[in-house]
Amino acid sequence: FLSTHWFPNLLFFLVFIVFGLSFLGLFEITLPHSWVNKADASSEKGGYLGLFFMALTLALVSFSCTGPIVGTILIRSANGEFLRPIIGMLGFSLSFALPFTFFAIFPQALKSLPKSGGWLHSVKVVLGFLELALALKFLSIADQVYHWQVLDREVYLALWIAIFSGMFLYLWGFVHIEHDTKAPVGVPRLVFGLCVFAFVIYLIPGLFGSPLKALAGYLPPIKENSFNISNPNSNTKSYTPLICEPPKYAHLSLPHGLKGYFDYDQALACAKKLNKPIFVDFTGHGCVNCREMEASVWSEPFVLKLLQTEFVLLALYVDDKIALEKEDMITSTYDGKIKDNLGKKNADLQISKFGYNAQPYYLILDTHGSLLQKPIGYANDAKLFEAFLKEGIKNFQNKQN
């Protein structure tokens, strides 16, 4: 629910926008002064309790700067991520603990501390730009899941280019914000600005169809109707797709111009008719690893050829919110609940039939819906994926004989 429903995603989007505007200086997020005063008074009690309240006072006083950072980390955690939030919170806690530890051991070093001022304000402004860029990811997820079509790939990239261009102009002193100090641009800021400018240059070809593989998991997928100079679908045009009839749920699509189905029963019927194995992709609109696999592994010509010529393709989106007709709804054998939209039905199929509930998840089935080999998940290795496909083809042929 947190990672795919429109309400939490729009809420997170708005929270990130508020954090970003706060860092840019439009307003300041502060906690009530009474909280700070009470915590500060309690810190004088001494002992472990005094240390606790001393740390609490520091956290409350610095809330306007640290709240958006911690909020960003916690939202990513609520959105299903595991390792990055742990690393983020570890870094956040170390940033508070290490200075006190260091200066307790070397008190004379306090004299050499840089004074807070313009450089710290510049850090906040840069973080504000980053918050605005990250906010778009949550709006994009809701847009894809509910098919609003308000933030397609080109619009998303145009906004990112504008945001990071603004960051570059700020870092190099072309743009000034309230409370800025008119100091000369230093070497570190100059170098960081160059890195941001290089990132903007990297993004621009994405407007014209470049896959931008390094960012594939964070960008909306390339659609068939996307403006595309490079025409990535050309890799599959020379092959006849293994489909028997127009697919149900035509609002969905497969990457790289591949053709296939989005309904399990329809794909199974076609596989029986053509006597071909089924390649099943349990995926999701909000699945970062799914997009990375499609951009880095599926895009290889030898993988594309196998997918299009040897399999009936079936993509089952577990987070799609399109409502099902009454005759297509099912009552789950797993939890007894009625599955009234496409995503719930596909997720229930993955759990009840295959005992797994993570994406991406790739299976190869025979014409009766039985597994031909052990399924695999995220594995960003094109050769490994090719071997998986070829083993499925071999097992299918052996079973036929």
mmCIF file of C-alpha atoms in Angstrom:
data_model
loop_
_atom_site.group_PDB
_atom_site.id
_atom_site.type_symbol
_atom_site.label_atom_id
_atom_site.label_comp_id
_atom_site.label_asym_id
_atom_site.label_seq_id
_atom_site.Cartn_x
_atom_site.Cartn_y
_atom_site.Cartn_z
ATOM 1 C CA PHE A 1 0.000 0.000 0.000
ATOM 2 C CA LEU A 2 2.755 2.457 0.964
ATOM 3 C CA SER A 3 4.775 1.844 -2.187
ATOM 4 C CA THR A 4 2.018 1.853 -4.824
ATOM 5 C CA HIS A 5 -1.206 3.517 -3.609
ATOM 6 C CA TRP A 6 -1.848 7.061 -4.798
ATOM 7 C CA PHE A 7 -2.429 8.520 -1.320
ATOM 8 C CA PRO A 8 0.964 7.763 0.339
ATOM 9 C CA ASN A 9 2.819 8.543 -2.875
ATOM 10 C CA LEU A 10 1.145 11.931 -3.277
ATOM 11 C CA LEU A 11 1.654 12.575 0.441
ATOM 12 C CA PHE A 12 5.372 11.764 0.146
ATOM 13 C CA PHE A 13 5.554 13.921 -2.979
ATOM 14 C CA LEU A 14 4.094 16.901 -1.109
ATOM 15 C CA VAL A 15 6.328 16.289 1.928
ATOM 16 C CA PHE A 16 9.427 16.300 -0.274
ATOM 17 C CA ILE A 17 8.261 19.494 -2.009
ATOM 18 C CA VAL A 18 7.781 21.152 1.382
ATOM 19 C CA PHE A 19 11.223 19.964 2.537
ATOM 20 C CA GLY A 20 12.817 21.200 -0.682
ATOM 21 C CA LEU A 21 11.213 24.641 -0.516
ATOM 22 C CA SER A 22 12.238 24.880 3.152
ATOM 23 C CA PHE A 23 15.860 24.174 2.287
ATOM 24 C CA LEU A 24 15.732 26.720 -0.532
ATOM 25 C CA GLY A 25 14.742 29.324 2.055
ATOM 26 C CA LEU A 26 11.048 29.918 1.327
ATOM 27 C CA PHE A 27 10.244 29.175 4.996
ATOM 28 C CA GLU A 28 11.815 27.381 7.960
ATOM 29 C CA ILE A 29 10.445 24.285 9.663
ATOM 30 C CA THR A 30 10.896 24.662 13.418
ATOM 31 C CA LEU A 31 9.570 22.915 16.502
ATOM 32 C CA PRO A 32 7.899 24.830 19.360
ATOM 33 C CA HIS A 33 10.423 26.695 21.545
ATOM 34 C CA SER A 34 8.820 25.226 24.685
ATOM 35 C CA TRP A 35 9.979 21.739 23.609
ATOM 36 C CA VAL A 36 13.550 22.945 23.205
ATOM 37 C CA ASN A 37 13.542 24.804 26.537
ATOM 38 C CA LYS A 38 12.178 21.822 28.476
ATOM 39 C CA ALA A 39 14.721 19.443 26.942
ATOM 40 C CA ASP A 40 17.535 21.898 27.638
ATOM 41 C CA ALA A 41 16.499 22.259 31.284
ATOM 42 C CA SER A 42 16.373 18.469 31.709
ATOM 43 C CA SER A 43 19.883 18.105 30.254
ATOM 44 C CA GLU A 44 21.346 19.694 33.419
ATOM 45 C CA LYS A 45 20.278 16.771 35.641
ATOM 46 C CA GLY A 46 23.505 14.882 34.970
ATOM 47 C CA GLY A 47 24.037 11.148 34.504
ATOM 48 C CA TYR A 48 22.682 9.121 31.607
ATOM 49 C CA LEU A 49 19.347 10.949 31.724
ATOM 50 C CA GLY A 50 21.137 14.288 31.373
ATOM 51 C CA LEU A 51 23.127 12.976 28.405
ATOM 52 C CA PHE A 52 19.904 11.780 26.791
ATOM 53 C CA PHE A 53 18.238 15.176 27.114
ATOM 54 C CA MET A 54 21.396 16.921 25.927
ATOM 55 C CA ALA A 55 21.275 14.845 22.753
ATOM 56 C CA LEU A 56 17.515 15.441 22.461
ATOM 57 C CA THR A 57 18.072 19.201 22.720
ATOM 58 C CA LEU A 58 20.624 19.052 19.919
ATOM 59 C CA ALA A 59 18.203 17.108 17.724
ATOM 60 C CA LEU A 60 15.347 19.552 18.408
ATOM 61 C CA VAL A 61 17.473 22.642 17.766
ATOM 62 C CA SER A 62 18.770 21.212 14.477
ATOM 63 C CA PHE A 63 15.346 19.942 13.362
ATOM 64 C CA SER A 64 14.919 22.530 10.618
ATOM 65 C CA CYS A 65 18.071 21.192 8.931
ATOM 66 C CA THR A 66 17.908 17.508 9.818
ATOM 67 C CA GLY A 67 14.151 16.869 9.650
ATOM 68 C CA PRO A 68 14.003 16.799 5.838
ATOM 69 C CA ILE A 69 17.019 14.463 5.671
ATOM 70 C CA VAL A 70 15.648 11.990 8.208
ATOM 71 C CA GLY A 71 12.180 12.288 6.649
ATOM 72 C CA THR A 72 13.623 11.377 3.259
ATOM 73 C CA ILE A 73 15.346 8.296 4.701
ATOM 74 C CA LEU A 74 12.266 7.143 6.616
ATOM 75 C CA ILE A 75 10.026 7.558 3.576
ATOM 76 C CA ARG A 76 12.389 5.397 1.508
ATOM 77 C CA SER A 77 12.247 2.812 4.300
ATOM 78 C CA ALA A 78 8.446 2.879 4.309
ATOM 79 C CA ASN A 79 8.569 2.510 0.537
ATOM 80 C CA GLY A 80 10.144 -0.944 0.835
ATOM 81 C CA GLU A 81 13.876 -0.216 0.701
ATOM 82 C CA PHE A 82 16.141 -1.892 3.263
ATOM 83 C CA LEU A 83 19.885 -1.326 2.886
ATOM 84 C CA ARG A 84 19.941 2.354 1.896
ATOM 85 C CA PRO A 85 17.844 3.557 4.866
ATOM 86 C CA ILE A 86 20.144 1.634 7.233
ATOM 87 C CA ILE A 87 23.222 3.214 5.661
ATOM 88 C CA GLY A 88 21.520 6.615 5.681
ATOM 89 C CA MET A 89 20.557 6.443 9.365
ATOM 90 C CA LEU A 90 24.030 5.135 10.271
ATOM 91 C CA GLY A 91 25.618 8.074 8.481
ATOM 92 C CA PHE A 92 23.151 10.488 10.098
ATOM 93 C CA SER A 93 23.894 9.186 13.602
ATOM 94 C CA LEU A 94 27.662 9.177 12.996
ATOM 95 C CA SER A 95 27.515 12.785 11.829
ATOM 96 C CA PHE A 96 26.215 13.726 15.289
ATOM 97 C CA ALA A 97 28.328 11.348 17.363
ATOM 98 C CA LEU A 98 31.776 11.607 15.771
ATOM 99 C CA PRO A 99 32.338 15.369 16.195
ATOM 100 C CA PHE A 100 31.569 15.187 19.928
ATOM 101 C CA THR A 101 33.783 12.146 20.346
ATOM 102 C CA PHE A 102 36.629 13.742 18.390
ATOM 103 C CA PHE A 103 36.514 17.106 20.162
ATOM 104 C CA ALA A 104 36.237 15.413 23.571
ATOM 105 C CA ILE A 105 39.531 13.657 22.815
ATOM 106 C CA PHE A 106 41.188 16.655 21.140
ATOM 107 C CA PRO A 107 39.623 19.794 22.694
ATOM 108 C CA GLN A 108 42.225 22.102 21.128
ATOM 109 C CA ALA A 109 40.868 21.213 17.686
ATOM 110 C CA LEU A 110 37.736 23.240 18.489
ATOM 111 C CA LYS A 111 39.667 26.409 17.685
ATOM 112 C CA SER A 112 40.129 25.334 14.069
ATOM 113 C CA LEU A 113 36.433 24.626 13.400
ATOM 114 C CA PRO A 114 34.986 26.522 10.416
ATOM 115 C CA LYS A 115 32.365 29.065 11.447
ATOM 116 C CA SER A 116 28.816 28.487 10.279
ATOM 117 C CA GLY A 117 27.829 30.898 7.557
ATOM 118 C CA GLY A 118 27.561 31.064 3.799
ATOM 119 C CA TRP A 119 28.965 27.593 3.115
ATOM 120 C CA LEU A 120 26.352 25.963 5.356
ATOM 121 C CA HIS A 121 23.553 27.894 3.662
ATOM 122 C CA SER A 122 24.854 26.697 0.283
ATOM 123 C CA VAL A 123 24.696 23.091 1.490
ATOM 124 C CA LYS A 124 21.039 23.591 2.469
ATOM 125 C CA VAL A 125 20.184 25.083 -0.941
ATOM 126 C CA VAL A 126 21.812 22.153 -2.790
ATOM 127 C CA LEU A 127 19.868 19.714 -0.607
ATOM 128 C CA GLY A 128 16.709 21.664 -1.476
ATOM 129 C CA PHE A 129 17.274 21.059 -5.184
ATOM 130 C CA LEU A 130 17.852 17.347 -4.473
ATOM 131 C CA GLU A 131 14.617 17.112 -2.470
ATOM 132 C CA LEU A 132 12.646 18.594 -5.365
ATOM 133 C CA ALA A 133 14.196 16.093 -7.785
ATOM 134 C CA LEU A 134 13.458 13.137 -5.476
ATOM 135 C CA ALA A 135 9.851 14.268 -5.023
ATOM 136 C CA LEU A 136 9.109 13.495 -8.671
ATOM 137 C CA LYS A 137 9.800 9.787 -8.136
ATOM 138 C CA PHE A 138 6.756 9.420 -5.873
ATOM 139 C CA LEU A 139 4.481 11.312 -8.236
ATOM 140 C CA SER A 140 5.799 9.141 -11.077
ATOM 141 C CA ILE A 141 4.920 5.896 -9.261
ATOM 142 C CA ALA A 142 1.316 6.998 -8.679
ATOM 143 C CA ASP A 143 1.099 8.231 -12.272
ATOM 144 C CA GLN A 144 2.223 4.856 -13.673
ATOM 145 C CA VAL A 145 0.116 2.696 -11.370
ATOM 146 C CA TYR A 146 -3.097 4.640 -11.999
ATOM 147 C CA HIS A 147 -2.320 5.603 -15.626
ATOM 148 C CA TRP A 148 -2.943 9.329 -15.130
ATOM 149 C CA GLN A 149 -0.444 10.148 -17.895
ATOM 150 C CA VAL A 150 0.582 13.479 -16.361
ATOM 151 C CA LEU A 151 4.268 12.686 -15.817
ATOM 152 C CA ASP A 152 5.595 10.667 -18.735
ATOM 153 C CA ARG A 153 9.300 10.077 -19.314
ATOM 154 C CA GLU A 154 9.912 13.251 -21.315
ATOM 155 C CA VAL A 155 8.189 15.530 -18.783
ATOM 156 C CA TYR A 156 10.021 13.821 -15.906
ATOM 157 C CA LEU A 157 13.399 14.275 -17.596
ATOM 158 C CA ALA A 158 12.632 17.882 -18.558
ATOM 159 C CA LEU A 159 11.881 18.694 -14.913
ATOM 160 C CA TRP A 160 15.059 16.960 -13.732
ATOM 161 C CA ILE A 161 17.117 18.838 -16.318
ATOM 162 C CA ALA A 162 15.592 22.120 -15.143
ATOM 163 C CA ILE A 163 16.177 21.334 -11.438
ATOM 164 C CA PHE A 164 19.795 20.238 -11.859
ATOM 165 C CA SER A 165 20.495 23.113 -14.237
ATOM 166 C CA GLY A 166 19.260 25.436 -11.485
ATOM 167 C CA MET A 167 21.617 23.705 -9.043
ATOM 168 C CA PHE A 168 24.535 24.173 -11.448
ATOM 169 C CA LEU A 169 23.776 27.848 -11.956
ATOM 170 C CA TYR A 170 23.566 28.330 -8.181
ATOM 171 C CA LEU A 171 26.823 26.508 -7.488
ATOM 172 C CA TRP A 172 28.700 28.628 -10.036
ATOM 173 C CA GLY A 173 27.248 31.857 -8.689
ATOM 174 C CA PHE A 174 25.010 32.766 -11.640
ATOM 175 C CA VAL A 175 21.931 32.607 -9.408
ATOM 176 C CA HIS A 176 21.676 33.908 -5.853
ATOM 177 C CA ILE A 177 19.119 33.090 -3.155
ATOM 178 C CA GLU A 178 18.137 35.081 -0.074
ATOM 179 C CA HIS A 179 20.713 34.855 2.748
ATOM 180 C CA ASP A 180 23.511 34.038 0.304
ATOM 181 C CA THR A 181 26.942 35.534 0.917
ATOM 182 C CA LYS A 182 28.549 37.106 -2.152
ATOM 183 C CA ALA A 183 31.820 35.220 -1.686
ATOM 184 C CA PRO A 184 33.963 34.025 -4.652
ATOM 185 C CA VAL A 185 33.259 30.481 -5.895
ATOM 186 C CA GLY A 186 35.804 28.113 -4.343
ATOM 187 C CA VAL A 187 37.435 25.128 -6.011
ATOM 188 C CA PRO A 188 35.273 22.456 -4.270
ATOM 189 C CA ARG A 189 32.094 24.269 -5.305
ATOM 190 C CA LEU A 190 33.461 24.709 -8.831
ATOM 191 C CA VAL A 191 34.244 20.990 -9.153
ATOM 192 C CA PHE A 192 30.878 19.935 -7.714
ATOM 193 C CA GLY A 193 29.172 22.301 -10.166
ATOM 194 C CA LEU A 194 31.050 20.636 -13.033
ATOM 195 C CA CYS A 195 29.769 17.229 -11.875
ATOM 196 C CA VAL A 196 26.192 18.538 -11.808
ATOM 197 C CA PHE A 197 26.615 20.057 -15.285
ATOM 198 C CA ALA A 198 27.952 16.717 -16.580
ATOM 199 C CA PHE A 199 24.878 15.002 -15.100
ATOM 200 C CA VAL A 200 22.593 17.457 -16.938
ATOM 201 C CA ILE A 201 24.392 16.696 -20.221
ATOM 202 C CA TYR A 202 23.918 12.968 -19.523
ATOM 203 C CA LEU A 203 20.161 13.495 -19.034
ATOM 204 C CA ILE A 204 19.516 15.435 -22.255
ATOM 205 C CA PRO A 205 19.756 12.451 -24.694
ATOM 206 C CA GLY A 206 17.038 10.757 -22.617
ATOM 207 C CA LEU A 207 14.571 13.269 -24.082
ATOM 208 C CA PHE A 208 15.258 11.726 -27.494
ATOM 209 C CA GLY A 209 15.066 8.038 -26.595
ATOM 210 C CA SER A 210 18.364 7.209 -24.914
ATOM 211 C CA PRO A 211 17.733 4.476 -22.314
ATOM 212 C CA LEU A 212 19.949 6.139 -19.643
ATOM 213 C CA LYS A 213 20.722 2.724 -18.167
ATOM 214 C CA ALA A 214 22.400 4.107 -15.054
ATOM 215 C CA LEU A 215 19.084 5.719 -14.025
ATOM 216 C CA ALA A 216 16.700 3.120 -15.462
ATOM 217 C CA GLY A 217 15.222 2.199 -12.091
ATOM 218 C CA TYR A 218 14.340 5.798 -11.230
ATOM 219 C CA LEU A 219 12.869 6.992 -14.522
ATOM 220 C CA PRO A 220 9.492 6.208 -16.100
ATOM 221 C CA PRO A 221 9.865 3.474 -18.745
ATOM 222 C CA ILE A 222 10.162 4.236 -22.442
ATOM 223 C CA LYS A 223 6.740 3.796 -24.039
ATOM 224 C CA GLU A 224 6.003 2.906 -27.652
ATOM 225 C CA ASN A 225 4.591 6.398 -28.183
ATOM 226 C CA SER A 226 7.635 8.113 -26.660
ATOM 227 C CA PHE A 227 9.624 10.439 -28.898
ATOM 228 C CA ASN A 228 12.570 8.283 -29.877
ATOM 229 C CA ILE A 229 15.329 9.085 -32.362
ATOM 230 C CA SER A 230 17.321 5.922 -31.673
ATOM 231 C CA ASN A 231 14.221 3.703 -32.137
ATOM 232 C CA PRO A 232 15.080 0.900 -29.712
ATOM 233 C CA ASN A 233 12.174 -1.196 -30.955
ATOM 234 C CA SER A 234 14.067 -1.911 -34.169
ATOM 235 C CA ASN A 235 15.791 -4.875 -32.489
ATOM 236 C CA THR A 236 12.521 -6.816 -32.453
ATOM 237 C CA LYS A 237 10.862 -5.752 -35.717
ATOM 238 C CA SER A 238 12.496 -8.512 -37.770
ATOM 239 C CA TYR A 239 10.847 -11.214 -35.626
ATOM 240 C CA THR A 240 7.247 -12.368 -35.699
ATOM 241 C CA PRO A 241 5.838 -11.988 -32.177
ATOM 242 C CA LEU A 242 4.301 -15.105 -30.626
ATOM 243 C CA ILE A 243 0.798 -13.831 -30.005
ATOM 244 C CA CYS A 244 -2.519 -15.364 -31.023
ATOM 245 C CA GLU A 245 -4.938 -12.480 -30.463
ATOM 246 C CA PRO A 246 -4.867 -8.888 -29.224
ATOM 247 C CA PRO A 247 -3.977 -8.876 -25.529
ATOM 248 C CA LYS A 248 -6.359 -7.918 -22.766
ATOM 249 C CA TYR A 249 -5.411 -4.844 -20.734
ATOM 250 C CA ALA A 250 -3.902 -3.076 -23.724
ATOM 251 C CA HIS A 251 -3.094 -0.050 -21.542
ATOM 252 C CA LEU A 252 -0.047 -2.041 -20.452
ATOM 253 C CA SER A 253 3.066 -2.674 -22.518
ATOM 254 C CA LEU A 254 6.312 -4.627 -22.579
ATOM 255 C CA PRO A 255 9.702 -2.898 -22.960
ATOM 256 C CA HIS A 256 11.772 -2.692 -26.165
ATOM 257 C CA GLY A 257 8.766 -3.195 -28.446
ATOM 258 C CA LEU A 258 8.229 -6.795 -27.296
ATOM 259 C CA LYS A 259 4.735 -8.211 -27.774
ATOM 260 C CA GLY A 260 2.947 -10.427 -25.323
ATOM 261 C CA TYR A 261 0.101 -10.789 -22.851
ATOM 262 C CA PHE A 262 -0.915 -9.393 -19.473
ATOM 263 C CA ASP A 263 -3.451 -12.040 -18.510
ATOM 264 C CA TYR A 264 -2.394 -15.504 -17.333
ATOM 265 C CA ASP A 265 -5.280 -17.462 -18.905
ATOM 266 C CA GLN A 266 -4.910 -15.714 -22.270
ATOM 267 C CA ALA A 267 -1.163 -16.428 -22.382
ATOM 268 C CA LEU A 268 -1.708 -20.080 -21.390
ATOM 269 C CA ALA A 269 -4.272 -20.562 -24.157
ATOM 270 C CA CYS A 270 -1.900 -19.057 -26.722
ATOM 271 C CA ALA A 271 0.998 -21.226 -25.515
ATOM 272 C CA LYS A 272 -1.112 -24.359 -26.011
ATOM 273 C CA LYS A 273 -2.108 -23.235 -29.492
ATOM 274 C CA LEU A 274 1.471 -22.440 -30.571
ATOM 275 C CA ASN A 275 3.086 -25.207 -28.482
ATOM 276 C CA LYS A 276 5.570 -22.771 -26.987
ATOM 277 C CA PRO A 277 6.794 -22.221 -23.404
ATOM 278 C CA ILE A 278 5.626 -19.175 -21.463
ATOM 279 C CA PHE A 279 8.048 -16.630 -20.081
ATOM 280 C CA VAL A 280 6.398 -15.059 -17.026
ATOM 281 C CA ASP A 281 7.539 -11.712 -15.646
ATOM 282 C CA PHE A 282 6.037 -10.769 -12.284
ATOM 283 C CA THR A 283 6.700 -7.054 -12.297
ATOM 284 C CA GLY A 284 5.374 -3.714 -11.058
ATOM 285 C CA HIS A 285 5.119 -0.106 -12.133
ATOM 286 C CA GLY A 286 6.944 0.973 -8.989
ATOM 287 C CA CYS A 287 9.594 -1.762 -9.163
ATOM 288 C CA VAL A 288 13.062 -0.178 -9.442
ATOM 289 C CA ASN A 289 14.884 -3.481 -9.977
ATOM 290 C CA CYS A 290 12.421 -4.457 -12.733
ATOM 291 C CA ARG A 291 13.293 -1.330 -14.722
ATOM 292 C CA GLU A 292 17.020 -1.945 -14.206
ATOM 293 C CA MET A 293 16.690 -5.513 -15.508
ATOM 294 C CA GLU A 294 14.756 -4.366 -18.563
ATOM 295 C CA ALA A 295 17.269 -1.619 -19.368
ATOM 296 C CA SER A 296 20.482 -3.549 -18.700
ATOM 297 C CA VAL A 297 19.618 -7.205 -19.414
ATOM 298 C CA TRP A 298 16.542 -7.396 -21.638
ATOM 299 C CA SER A 299 18.055 -4.789 -23.967
ATOM 300 C CA GLU A 300 20.859 -7.138 -25.067
ATOM 301 C CA PRO A 301 20.133 -8.318 -28.657
ATOM 302 C CA PHE A 302 20.690 -12.020 -27.860
ATOM 303 C CA VAL A 303 18.225 -11.811 -24.952
ATOM 304 C CA LEU A 304 15.646 -9.882 -26.987
ATOM 305 C CA LYS A 305 15.813 -12.449 -29.785
ATOM 306 C CA LEU A 306 15.182 -15.363 -27.420
ATOM 307 C CA LEU A 307 12.300 -13.591 -25.693
ATOM 308 C CA GLN A 308 10.543 -12.695 -28.931
ATOM 309 C CA THR A 309 11.083 -15.900 -30.922
ATOM 310 C CA GLU A 310 11.015 -18.719 -28.358
ATOM 311 C CA PHE A 311 8.403 -17.728 -25.782
ATOM 312 C CA VAL A 312 4.874 -16.542 -25.339
ATOM 313 C CA LEU A 313 5.529 -13.509 -23.142
ATOM 314 C CA LEU A 314 3.430 -12.795 -20.073
ATOM 315 C CA ALA A 315 3.949 -9.683 -17.916
ATOM 316 C CA LEU A 316 1.928 -9.707 -14.693
ATOM 317 C CA TYR A 317 1.862 -6.326 -12.959
ATOM 318 C CA VAL A 318 1.239 -6.822 -9.244
ATOM 319 C CA ASP A 319 0.506 -3.142 -8.544
ATOM 320 C CA ASP A 320 -1.790 -2.184 -11.420
ATOM 321 C CA LYS A 321 -4.997 -0.623 -10.098
ATOM 322 C CA ILE A 322 -7.317 -1.110 -13.091
ATOM 323 C CA ALA A 323 -10.673 -2.518 -11.944
ATOM 324 C CA LEU A 324 -11.645 -5.978 -13.168
ATOM 325 C CA GLU A 325 -14.940 -6.998 -14.680
ATOM 326 C CA LYS A 326 -17.026 -9.092 -12.314
ATOM 327 C CA GLU A 327 -16.379 -12.285 -14.276
ATOM 328 C CA ASP A 328 -12.612 -11.735 -14.037
ATOM 329 C CA MET A 329 -12.542 -11.270 -10.262
ATOM 330 C CA ILE A 330 -11.363 -14.156 -8.089
ATOM 331 C CA THR A 331 -11.642 -15.184 -4.460
ATOM 332 C CA SER A 332 -8.186 -15.902 -3.112
ATOM 333 C CA THR A 333 -7.371 -19.376 -1.866
ATOM 334 C CA TYR A 334 -4.601 -17.742 0.184
ATOM 335 C CA ASP A 335 -6.465 -15.156 2.251
ATOM 336 C CA GLY A 336 -10.095 -15.672 1.189
ATOM 337 C CA LYS A 337 -10.483 -12.088 -0.062
ATOM 338 C CA ILE A 338 -11.992 -11.002 -3.369
ATOM 339 C CA LYS A 339 -9.393 -9.634 -5.791
ATOM 340 C CA ASP A 340 -11.147 -6.844 -7.666
ATOM 341 C CA ASN A 341 -8.271 -5.216 -9.544
ATOM 342 C CA LEU A 342 -5.571 -6.545 -11.855
ATOM 343 C CA GLY A 343 -2.651 -5.996 -9.480
ATOM 344 C CA LYS A 344 -4.304 -7.827 -6.577
ATOM 345 C CA LYS A 345 -5.209 -10.749 -8.848
ATOM 346 C CA ASN A 346 -1.653 -11.063 -10.190
ATOM 347 C CA ALA A 347 -0.090 -10.730 -6.734
ATOM 348 C CA ASP A 348 -2.400 -13.444 -5.427
ATOM 349 C CA LEU A 349 -1.401 -15.722 -8.317
ATOM 350 C CA GLN A 350 2.285 -15.246 -7.494
ATOM 351 C CA ILE A 351 1.735 -15.991 -3.798
ATOM 352 C CA SER A 352 -0.773 -18.846 -4.016
ATOM 353 C CA LYS A 353 0.655 -20.700 -7.043
ATOM 354 C CA PHE A 354 4.378 -20.001 -6.749
ATOM 355 C CA GLY A 355 4.823 -19.140 -3.061
ATOM 356 C CA TYR A 356 6.740 -15.911 -3.651
ATOM 357 C CA ASN A 357 5.959 -12.232 -3.186
ATOM 358 C CA ALA A 358 8.802 -10.084 -4.558
ATOM 359 C CA GLN A 359 9.549 -8.558 -7.936
ATOM 360 C CA PRO A 360 11.046 -9.035 -10.405
ATOM 361 C CA TYR A 361 10.372 -12.762 -10.493
ATOM 362 C CA TYR A 362 10.918 -14.711 -13.708
ATOM 363 C CA LEU A 363 9.458 -18.123 -14.496
ATOM 364 C CA ILE A 364 9.273 -20.400 -17.516
ATOM 365 C CA LEU A 365 6.144 -22.554 -17.750
ATOM 366 C CA ASP A 366 5.015 -25.316 -20.077
ATOM 367 C CA THR A 367 1.666 -25.343 -21.863
ATOM 368 C CA HIS A 368 -0.029 -26.706 -18.720
ATOM 369 C CA GLY A 369 1.304 -23.957 -16.460
ATOM 370 C CA SER A 370 3.918 -26.157 -14.743
ATOM 371 C CA LEU A 371 7.407 -24.880 -13.931
ATOM 372 C CA LEU A 372 10.149 -26.021 -16.301
ATOM 373 C CA GLN A 373 13.003 -24.929 -14.018
ATOM 374 C CA LYS A 374 13.783 -23.003 -10.859
ATOM 375 C CA PRO A 375 12.618 -19.360 -11.137
ATOM 376 C CA ILE A 376 15.046 -16.472 -10.712
ATOM 377 C CA GLY A 377 14.736 -12.930 -9.367
ATOM 378 C CA TYR A 378 16.873 -9.837 -9.796
ATOM 379 C CA ALA A 379 20.184 -10.770 -11.436
ATOM 380 C CA ASN A 380 21.804 -7.956 -13.414
ATOM 381 C CA ASP A 381 23.791 -10.350 -15.611
ATOM 382 C CA ALA A 382 22.792 -10.753 -19.270
ATOM 383 C CA LYS A 383 24.748 -14.005 -19.751
ATOM 384 C CA LEU A 384 23.146 -15.561 -16.670
ATOM 385 C CA PHE A 385 19.714 -14.502 -17.909
ATOM 386 C CA GLU A 386 20.453 -15.949 -21.364
ATOM 387 C CA ALA A 387 21.459 -19.253 -19.764
ATOM 388 C CA PHE A 388 18.201 -19.233 -17.780
ATOM 389 C CA LEU A 389 16.166 -18.760 -20.971
ATOM 390 C CA LYS A 390 18.072 -21.425 -22.903
ATOM 391 C CA GLU A 391 17.693 -23.944 -20.080
ATOM 392 C CA GLY A 392 13.939 -23.324 -20.117
ATOM 393 C CA ILE A 393 13.800 -23.910 -23.891
ATOM 394 C CA LYS A 394 15.832 -27.119 -23.548
ATOM 395 C CA ASN A 395 13.642 -28.444 -20.729
ATOM 396 C CA PHE A 396 10.500 -27.677 -22.737
ATOM 397 C CA GLN A 397 11.822 -29.542 -25.782
ATOM 398 C CA ASN A 398 12.866 -32.525 -23.644
ATOM 399 C CA LYS A 399 9.400 -32.636 -22.110
ATOM 400 C CA GLN A 400 7.812 -32.608 -25.561
ATOM 401 C CA ASN A 401 9.933 -35.596 -26.601
#
